[in-house]
PDB file of N, CA and C in Angstrom:
ATOM      1  N   MET A 284     111.739 116.880 118.247  1.00 81.00           N
ATOM      2  CA  MET A 284     112.468 118.016 117.727  1.00 81.00           C
ATOM      3  C   MET A 284     112.990 117.668 116.330  1.00 81.00           C
ATOM      4  N   PRO A 285     112.821 118.538 115.375  1.00 86.00           N
ATOM      5  CA  PRO A 285     113.246 118.212 114.011  1.00 86.00           C
ATOM      6  C   PRO A 285     114.765 118.093 113.904  1.00 86.00           C
ATOM      7  N   GLN A 286     115.190 117.186 113.028  1.00 93.00           N
ATOM      8  CA  GLN A 286     116.618 117.027 112.773  1.00 93.00           C
ATOM      9  C   GLN A 286     116.992 117.882 111.572  1.00 93.00           C
ATOM     10  N   ILE A 287     118.088 118.600 111.698  1.00 95.00           N
ATOM     11  CA  ILE A 287     118.566 119.473 110.640  1.00 95.00           C
ATOM     12  C   ILE A 287     120.021 119.133 110.376  1.00 95.00           C
ATOM     13  N   ILE A 288     120.336 118.864 109.099  1.00 95.00           N
ATOM     14  CA  ILE A 288     121.719 118.539 108.752  1.00 95.00           C
ATOM     15  C   ILE A 288     122.147 119.341 107.527  1.00 95.00           C
ATOM     16  N   PRO A 289     123.454 119.631 107.412  1.00 96.00           N
ATOM     17  CA  PRO A 289     123.923 120.344 106.223  1.00 96.00           C
ATOM     18  C   PRO A 289     123.977 119.415 105.014  1.00 96.00           C
ATOM     19  N   ILE A 290     123.864 119.985 103.842  1.00 95.00           N
ATOM     20  CA  ILE A 290     123.817 119.218 102.603  1.00 95.00           C
ATOM     21  C   ILE A 290     125.082 118.387 102.397  1.00 95.00           C
ATOM     22  N   LYS A 291     126.218 118.849 102.912  1.00 95.00           N
ATOM     23  CA  LYS A 291     127.476 118.099 102.735  1.00 95.00           C
ATOM     24  C   LYS A 291     127.406 116.729 103.410  1.00 95.00           C
ATOM     25  N   ASP A 292     126.538 116.571 104.406  1.00 93.00           N
ATOM     26  CA  ASP A 292     126.397 115.282 105.094  1.00 93.00           C
ATOM     27  C   ASP A 292     125.640 114.248 104.276  1.00 93.00           C
ATOM     28  N   LEU A 293     125.070 114.636 103.150  1.00 93.00           N
ATOM     29  CA  LEU A 293     124.314 113.683 102.336  1.00 93.00           C
ATOM     30  C   LEU A 293     125.203 112.619 101.706  1.00 93.00           C
ATOM     31  N   LYS A 294     126.501 112.824 101.710  1.00 94.00           N
ATOM     32  CA  LYS A 294     127.398 111.821 101.136  1.00 94.00           C
ATOM     33  C   LYS A 294     127.412 110.548 101.977  1.00 94.00           C
ATOM     34  N   ASN A 295     126.997 110.644 103.225  1.00 91.00           N
ATOM     35  CA  ASN A 295     126.909 109.476 104.116  1.00 91.00           C
ATOM     36  C   ASN A 295     125.525 108.837 103.971  1.00 91.00           C
ATOM     37  N   THR A 296     125.280 108.233 102.805  1.00 93.00           N
ATOM     38  CA  THR A 296     123.926 107.768 102.488  1.00 93.00           C
ATOM     39  C   THR A 296     123.395 106.713 103.451  1.00 93.00           C
ATOM     40  N   ALA A 297     124.232 105.774 103.863  1.00 94.00           N
ATOM     41  CA  ALA A 297     123.751 104.730 104.776  1.00 94.00           C
ATOM     42  C   ALA A 297     123.332 105.341 106.111  1.00 94.00           C
ATOM     43  N   GLU A 298     124.129 106.265 106.604  1.00 93.00           N
ATOM     44  CA  GLU A 298     123.816 106.929 107.873  1.00 93.00           C
ATOM     45  C   GLU A 298     122.530 107.755 107.762  1.00 93.00           C
ATOM     46  N   ILE A 299     122.372 108.457 106.641  1.00 93.00           N
ATOM     47  CA  ILE A 299     121.169 109.270 106.417  1.00 93.00           C
ATOM     48  C   ILE A 299     119.941 108.366 106.335  1.00 93.00           C
ATOM     49  N   SER A 300     120.078 107.228 105.649  1.00 94.00           N
ATOM     50  CA  SER A 300     118.967 106.285 105.543  1.00 94.00           C
ATOM     51  C   SER A 300     118.558 105.781 106.920  1.00 94.00           C
ATOM     52  N   GLU A 301     119.521 105.418 107.732  1.00 94.00           N
ATOM     53  CA  GLU A 301     119.226 104.965 109.095  1.00 94.00           C
ATOM     54  C   GLU A 301     118.522 106.057 109.889  1.00 94.00           C
ATOM     55  N   MET A 302     119.001 107.288 109.718  1.00 93.00           N
ATOM     56  CA  MET A 302     118.404 108.415 110.425  1.00 93.00           C
ATOM     57  C   MET A 302     116.941 108.592 110.004  1.00 93.00           C
ATOM     58  N   CYS A 303     116.680 108.486 108.713  1.00 93.00           N
ATOM     59  CA  CYS A 303     115.307 108.641 108.203  1.00 93.00           C
ATOM     60  C   CYS A 303     114.372 107.581 108.768  1.00 93.00           C
ATOM     61  N   HIS A 304     114.881 106.362 108.900  1.00 94.00           N
ATOM     62  CA  HIS A 304     114.039 105.269 109.390  1.00 94.00           C
ATOM     63  C   HIS A 304     113.912 105.261 110.910  1.00 94.00           C
ATOM     64  N   ALA A 305     114.823 105.938 111.586  1.00 94.00           N
ATOM     65  CA  ALA A 305     114.793 105.964 113.053  1.00 94.00           C
ATOM     66  C   ALA A 305     113.751 106.937 113.587  1.00 94.00           C
ATOM     67  N   VAL A 306     113.391 107.923 112.788  1.00 91.00           N
ATOM     68  CA  VAL A 306     112.416 108.926 113.226  1.00 91.00           C
ATOM     69  C   VAL A 306     111.226 108.922 112.280  1.00 91.00           C
ATOM     70  N   SER A 307     110.078 109.298 112.775  1.00 89.00           N
ATOM     71  CA  SER A 307     108.879 109.320 111.926  1.00 89.00           C
ATOM     72  C   SER A 307     108.532 110.739 111.506  1.00 89.00           C
ATOM     73  N   GLU A 308     109.557 111.523 111.266  1.00 93.00           N
ATOM     74  CA  GLU A 308     109.346 112.895 110.802  1.00 93.00           C
ATOM     75  C   GLU A 308     110.422 113.228 109.775  1.00 93.00           C
ATOM     76  N   PRO A 309     110.215 114.274 109.009  1.00 94.00           N
ATOM     77  CA  PRO A 309     111.198 114.647 107.995  1.00 94.00           C
ATOM     78  C   PRO A 309     112.511 115.123 108.604  1.00 94.00           C
ATOM     79  N   ILE A 310     113.570 115.000 107.817  1.00 95.00           N
ATOM     80  CA  ILE A 310     114.879 115.538 108.175  1.00 95.00           C
ATOM     81  C   ILE A 310     115.132 116.714 107.245  1.00 95.00           C
ATOM     82  N   TYR A 311     115.453 117.853 107.820  1.00 97.00           N
ATOM     83  CA  TYR A 311     115.630 119.070 107.039  1.00 97.00           C
ATOM     84  C   TYR A 311     117.094 119.220 106.632  1.00 97.00           C
ATOM     85  N   ILE A 312     117.309 119.515 105.356  1.00 97.00           N
ATOM     86  CA  ILE A 312     118.647 119.678 104.804  1.00 97.00           C
ATOM     87  C   ILE A 312     118.879 121.160 104.530  1.00 97.00           C
ATOM     88  N   THR A 313     120.011 121.668 105.008  1.00 97.00           N
ATOM     89  CA  THR A 313     120.333 123.075 104.781  1.00 97.00           C
ATOM     90  C   THR A 313     121.474 123.200 103.773  1.00 97.00           C
ATOM     91  N   LYS A 314     121.474 124.318 103.087  1.00 97.00           N
ATOM     92  CA  LYS A 314     122.540 124.650 102.142  1.00 97.00           C
ATOM     93  C   LYS A 314     122.933 126.097 102.417  1.00 97.00           C
ATOM     94  N   ASN A 315     124.206 126.300 102.749  1.00 96.00           N
ATOM     95  CA  ASN A 315     124.689 127.634 103.107  1.00 96.00           C
ATOM     96  C   ASN A 315     123.873 128.253 104.247  1.00 96.00           C
ATOM     97  N   GLY A 316     123.448 127.398 105.173  1.00 94.00           N
ATOM     98  CA  GLY A 316     122.731 127.879 106.344  1.00 94.00           C
ATOM     99  C   GLY A 316     121.243 128.097 106.165  1.00 94.00           C
ATOM    100  N   TYR A 317     120.714 127.834 104.959  1.00 96.00           N
ATOM    101  CA  TYR A 317     119.287 128.040 104.680  1.00 96.00           C
ATOM    102  C   TYR A 317     118.620 126.710 104.337  1.00 96.00           C
ATOM    103  N   GLY A 318     117.336 126.606 104.638  1.00 96.00           N
ATOM    104  CA  GLY A 318     116.587 125.416 104.295  1.00 96.00           C
ATOM    105  C   GLY A 318     116.625 125.166 102.791  1.00 96.00           C
ATOM    106  N   ASP A 319     116.864 123.905 102.405  1.00 97.00           N
ATOM    107  CA  ASP A 319     116.973 123.570 100.988  1.00 97.00           C
ATOM    108  C   ASP A 319     116.089 122.394 100.604  1.00 97.00           C
ATOM    109  N   MET A 320     116.108 121.320 101.394  1.00 97.00           N
ATOM    110  CA  MET A 320     115.357 120.107 101.059  1.00 97.00           C
ATOM    111  C   MET A 320     114.836 119.440 102.327  1.00 97.00           C
ATOM    112  N   VAL A 321     113.986 118.449 102.108  1.00 96.00           N
ATOM    113  CA  VAL A 321     113.468 117.636 103.200  1.00 96.00           C
ATOM    114  C   VAL A 321     113.578 116.179 102.778  1.00 96.00           C
ATOM    115  N   LEU A 322     114.082 115.335 103.669  1.00 96.00           N
ATOM    116  CA  LEU A 322     114.174 113.891 103.417  1.00 96.00           C
ATOM    117  C   LEU A 322     113.318 113.155 104.434  1.00 96.00           C
ATOM    118  N   MET A 323     112.743 112.036 103.993  1.00 96.00           N
ATOM    119  CA  MET A 323     111.991 111.188 104.916  1.00 96.00           C
ATOM    120  C   MET A 323     111.932 109.775 104.361  1.00 96.00           C
ATOM    121  N   SER A 324     111.661 108.822 105.225  1.00 96.00           N
ATOM    122  CA  SER A 324     111.530 107.433 104.795  1.00 96.00           C
ATOM    123  C   SER A 324     110.243 107.268 103.996  1.00 96.00           C
ATOM    124  N   MET A 325     110.176 106.199 103.240  1.00 96.00           N
ATOM    125  CA  MET A 325     108.958 105.919 102.466  1.00 96.00           C
ATOM    126  C   MET A 325     107.762 105.742 103.398  1.00 96.00           C
ATOM    127  N   GLU A 326     107.985 105.095 104.535  1.00 95.00           N
ATOM    128  CA  GLU A 326     106.892 104.883 105.485  1.00 95.00           C
ATOM    129  C   GLU A 326     106.339 106.210 105.992  1.00 95.00           C
ATOM    130  N   THR A 327     107.239 107.129 106.322  1.00 95.00           N
ATOM    131  CA  THR A 327     106.811 108.442 106.798  1.00 95.00           C
ATOM    132  C   THR A 327     106.088 109.197 105.698  1.00 95.00           C
ATOM    133  N   TYR A 328     106.630 109.130 104.474  1.00 96.00           N
ATOM    134  CA  TYR A 328     105.995 109.809 103.346  1.00 96.00           C
ATOM    135  C   TYR A 328     104.585 109.271 103.114  1.00 96.00           C
ATOM    136  N   GLU A 329     104.440 107.949 103.092  1.00 96.00           N
ATOM    137  CA  GLU A 329     103.127 107.348 102.852  1.00 96.00           C
ATOM    138  C   GLU A 329     102.139 107.716 103.954  1.00 96.00           C
ATOM    139  N   ALA A 330     102.597 107.753 105.190  1.00 95.00           N
ATOM    140  CA  ALA A 330     101.713 108.135 106.300  1.00 95.00           C
ATOM    141  C   ALA A 330     101.239 109.576 106.124  1.00 95.00           C
ATOM    142  N   HIS A 331     102.158 110.480 105.777  1.00 94.00           N
ATOM    143  CA  HIS A 331     101.786 111.883 105.553  1.00 94.00           C
ATOM    144  C   HIS A 331     100.850 112.004 104.354  1.00 94.00           C
ATOM    145  N   TYR A 332     101.155 111.284 103.280  1.00 96.00           N
ATOM    146  CA  TYR A 332     100.343 111.333 102.070  1.00 96.00           C
ATOM    147  C   TYR A 332      98.925 110.835 102.357  1.00 96.00           C
ATOM    148  N   ASN A 333      98.811 109.720 103.049  1.00 97.00           N
ATOM    149  CA  ASN A 333      97.487 109.163 103.359  1.00 97.00           C
ATOM    150  C   ASN A 333      96.691 110.083 104.275  1.00 97.00           C
ATOM    151  N   LYS A 334      97.372 110.722 105.213  1.00 96.00           N
ATOM    152  CA  LYS A 334      96.687 111.661 106.106  1.00 96.00           C
ATOM    153  C   LYS A 334      96.145 112.852 105.305  1.00 96.00           C
ATOM    154  N   GLU A 335      96.959 113.374 104.383  1.00 97.00           N
ATOM    155  CA  GLU A 335      96.516 114.486 103.541  1.00 97.00           C
ATOM    156  C   GLU A 335      95.333 114.080 102.671  1.00 97.00           C
ATOM    157  N   LYS A 336      95.370 112.855 102.173  1.00 97.00           N
ATOM    158  CA  LYS A 336      94.271 112.346 101.348  1.00 97.00           C
ATOM    159  C   LYS A 336      92.961 112.319 102.155  1.00 97.00           C
ATOM    160  N   ILE A 337      93.040 111.871 103.386  1.00 97.00           N
ATOM    161  CA  ILE A 337      91.857 111.831 104.255  1.00 97.00           C
ATOM    162  C   ILE A 337      91.345 113.241 104.513  1.00 97.00           C
ATOM    163  N   TYR A 338      92.261 114.177 104.797  1.00 97.00           N
ATOM    164  CA  TYR A 338      91.856 115.565 105.029  1.00 97.00           C
ATOM    165  C   TYR A 338      91.149 116.152 103.803  1.00 97.00           C
ATOM    166  N   ARG A 339      91.668 115.866 102.611  1.00 96.00           N
ATOM    167  CA  ARG A 339      91.022 116.369 101.387  1.00 96.00           C
ATOM    168  C   ARG A 339      89.609 115.796 101.244  1.00 96.00           C
ATOM    169  N   GLU A 340      89.460 114.505 101.512  1.00 96.00           N
ATOM    170  CA  GLU A 340      88.140 113.873 101.429  1.00 96.00           C
ATOM    171  C   GLU A 340      87.183 114.476 102.457  1.00 96.00           C
ATOM    172  N   LEU A 341      87.687 114.760 103.650  1.00 97.00           N
ATOM    173  CA  LEU A 341      86.840 115.386 104.670  1.00 97.00           C
ATOM    174  C   LEU A 341      86.405 116.786 104.243  1.00 97.00           C
ATOM    175  N   GLU A 342      87.309 117.540 103.631  1.00 97.00           N
ATOM    176  CA  GLU A 342      86.943 118.873 103.140  1.00 97.00           C
ATOM    177  C   GLU A 342      85.854 118.784 102.076  1.00 97.00           C
ATOM    178  N   ILE A 343      85.979 117.824 101.170  1.00 96.00           N
ATOM    179  CA  ILE A 343      84.960 117.628 100.135  1.00 96.00           C
ATOM    180  C   ILE A 343      83.630 117.265 100.781  1.00 96.00           C
ATOM    181  N   SER A 344      83.666 116.371 101.766  1.00 94.00           N
ATOM    182  CA  SER A 344      82.438 115.958 102.452  1.00 94.00           C
ATOM    183  C   SER A 344      81.783 117.124 103.171  1.00 94.00           C
ATOM    184  N   GLU A 345      82.591 117.935 103.846  1.00 96.00           N
ATOM    185  CA  GLU A 345      82.035 119.095 104.548  1.00 96.00           C
ATOM    186  C   GLU A 345      81.405 120.077 103.564  1.00 96.00           C
ATOM    187  N   GLN A 346      82.028 120.264 102.418  1.00 97.00           N
ATOM    188  CA  GLN A 346      81.468 121.156 101.399  1.00 97.00           C
ATOM    189  C   GLN A 346      80.142 120.603 100.874  1.00 97.00           C
ATOM    190  N   GLN A 347      80.086 119.297 100.649  1.00 95.00           N
ATOM    191  CA  GLN A 347      78.843 118.681 100.184  1.00 95.00           C
ATOM    192  C   GLN A 347      77.734 118.845 101.214  1.00 95.00           C
ATOM    193  N   ILE A 348      78.070 118.727 102.491  1.00 95.00           N
ATOM    194  CA  ILE A 348      77.067 118.911 103.543  1.00 95.00           C
ATOM    195  C   ILE A 348      76.559 120.348 103.532  1.00 95.00           C
ATOM    196  N   LYS A 349      77.481 121.322 103.399  1.00 96.00           N
ATOM    197  CA  LYS A 349      77.081 122.730 103.356  1.00 96.00           C
ATOM    198  C   LYS A 349      76.159 123.018 102.176  1.00 96.00           C
ATOM    199  N   GLU A 350      76.412 122.340 101.051  1.00 96.00           N
ATOM    200  CA  GLU A 350      75.606 122.547  99.843  1.00 96.00           C
ATOM    201  C   GLU A 350      74.318 121.735  99.859  1.00 96.00           C
ATOM    202  N   GLY A 351      74.127 120.931 100.902  1.00 93.00           N
ATOM    203  CA  GLY A 351      72.917 120.133 101.007  1.00 93.00           C
ATOM    204  C   GLY A 351      72.938 118.876 100.153  1.00 93.00           C
ATOM    205  N   ARG A 352      74.093 118.506  99.657  1.00 92.00           N
ATOM    206  CA  ARG A 352      74.209 117.306  98.827  1.00 92.00           C
ATOM    207  C   ARG A 352      74.475 116.099  99.725  1.00 92.00           C
ATOM    208  N   VAL A 353      73.424 115.684 100.422  1.00 90.00           N
ATOM    209  CA  VAL A 353      73.529 114.554 101.336  1.00 90.00           C
ATOM    210  C   VAL A 353      72.435 113.557 101.023  1.00 90.00           C
ATOM    211  N   LEU A 354      72.637 112.321 101.426  1.00 85.00           N
ATOM    212  CA  LEU A 354      71.641 111.267 101.248  1.00 85.00           C
ATOM    213  C   LEU A 354      71.282 110.685 102.606  1.00 85.00           C
ATOM    214  N   ASP A 355      70.073 110.213 102.690  1.00 89.00           N
ATOM    215  CA  ASP A 355      69.659 109.445 103.846  1.00 89.00           C
ATOM    216  C   ASP A 355      70.492 108.159 103.862  1.00 89.00           C
ATOM    217  N   ALA A 356      70.866 107.676 105.030  1.00 90.00           N
ATOM    218  CA  ALA A 356      71.715 106.489 105.131  1.00 90.00           C
ATOM    219  C   ALA A 356      71.090 105.288 104.440  1.00 90.00           C
ATOM    220  N   LYS A 357      69.770 105.089 104.597  1.00 92.00           N
ATOM    221  CA  LYS A 357      69.116 103.950 103.952  1.00 92.00           C
ATOM    222  C   LYS A 357      69.166 104.083 102.433  1.00 92.00           C
ATOM    223  N   GLU A 358      68.957 105.317 101.932  1.00 88.00           N
ATOM    224  CA  GLU A 358      69.039 105.556 100.491  1.00 88.00           C
ATOM    225  C   GLU A 358      70.433 105.240  99.972  1.00 88.00           C
ATOM    226  N   ALA A 359      71.439 105.691 100.703  1.00 88.00           N
ATOM    227  CA  ALA A 359      72.823 105.475 100.281  1.00 88.00           C
ATOM    228  C   ALA A 359      73.145 103.986 100.245  1.00 88.00           C
ATOM    229  N   LEU A 360      72.728 103.232 101.265  1.00 91.00           N
ATOM    230  CA  LEU A 360      72.977 101.789 101.281  1.00 91.00           C
ATOM    231  C   LEU A 360      72.251 101.087 100.145  1.00 91.00           C
ATOM    232  N   ASN A 361      71.007 101.491  99.882  1.00 90.00           N
ATOM    233  CA  ASN A 361      70.258 100.886  98.778  1.00 90.00           C
ATOM    234  C   ASN A 361      70.925 101.173  97.440  1.00 90.00           C
ATOM    235  N   THR A 362      71.446 102.385  97.263  1.00 89.00           N
ATOM    236  CA  THR A 362      72.153 102.736  96.036  1.00 89.00           C
ATOM    237  C   THR A 362      73.382 101.855  95.855  1.00 89.00           C
ATOM    238  N   LEU A 363      74.127 101.656  96.935  1.00 90.00           N
ATOM    239  CA  LEU A 363      75.305 100.794  96.862  1.00 90.00           C
ATOM    240  C   LEU A 363      74.925  99.348  96.564  1.00 90.00           C
ATOM    241  N   LYS A 364      73.845  98.876  97.192  1.00 92.00           N
ATOM    242  CA  LYS A 364      73.398  97.500  96.947  1.00 92.00           C
ATOM    243  C   LYS A 364      73.022  97.314  95.488  1.00 92.00           C
ATOM    244  N   GLU A 365      72.312  98.283  94.925  1.00 91.00           N
ATOM    245  CA  GLU A 365      71.926  98.211  93.513  1.00 91.00           C
ATOM    246  C   GLU A 365      73.151  98.270  92.606  1.00 91.00           C
ATOM    247  N   LYS A 366      74.055  99.146  92.919  1.00 89.00           N
ATOM    248  CA  LYS A 366      75.244  99.341  92.089  1.00 89.00           C
ATOM    249  C   LYS A 366      76.103  98.082  92.046  1.00 89.00           C
ATOM    250  N   TYR A 367      76.226  97.401  93.176  1.00 91.00           N
ATOM    251  CA  TYR A 367      77.097  96.230  93.261  1.00 91.00           C
ATOM    252  C   TYR A 367      76.327  94.917  93.331  1.00 91.00           C
ATOM    253  N   ASP A 368      75.060  94.946  93.014  1.00 84.00           N
ATOM    254  CA  ASP A 368      74.214  93.738  93.010  1.00 84.00           C
ATOM    255  C   ASP A 368      74.374  92.919  94.297  1.00 84.00           C
ATOM    256  N   LEU A 369      74.192  93.582  95.405  1.00 80.00           N
ATOM    257  CA  LEU A 369      74.319  92.895  96.698  1.00 80.00           C
ATOM    258  C   LEU A 369      72.972  92.428  97.205  1.00 80.00           C
TER     259      LEU A 369
END
């Protein structure tokens, strides 16, 4: 369940930091009862960022497959071997 805290609680930085590291999801900050910001630990941010990066690469790959821009596996390996002198 997502954690939601009011913006006035941000003055307790050590407590907020502990909260961010205790959960692997964002903490939602409200201002005047409305969503305002999201906080998360660096580990959580990096995990989300890396997951998004993988999804983007998969979308590009799927588009290339639809467009017929594919290589035979042996061709691809030979290209890599030539490129890196393996």
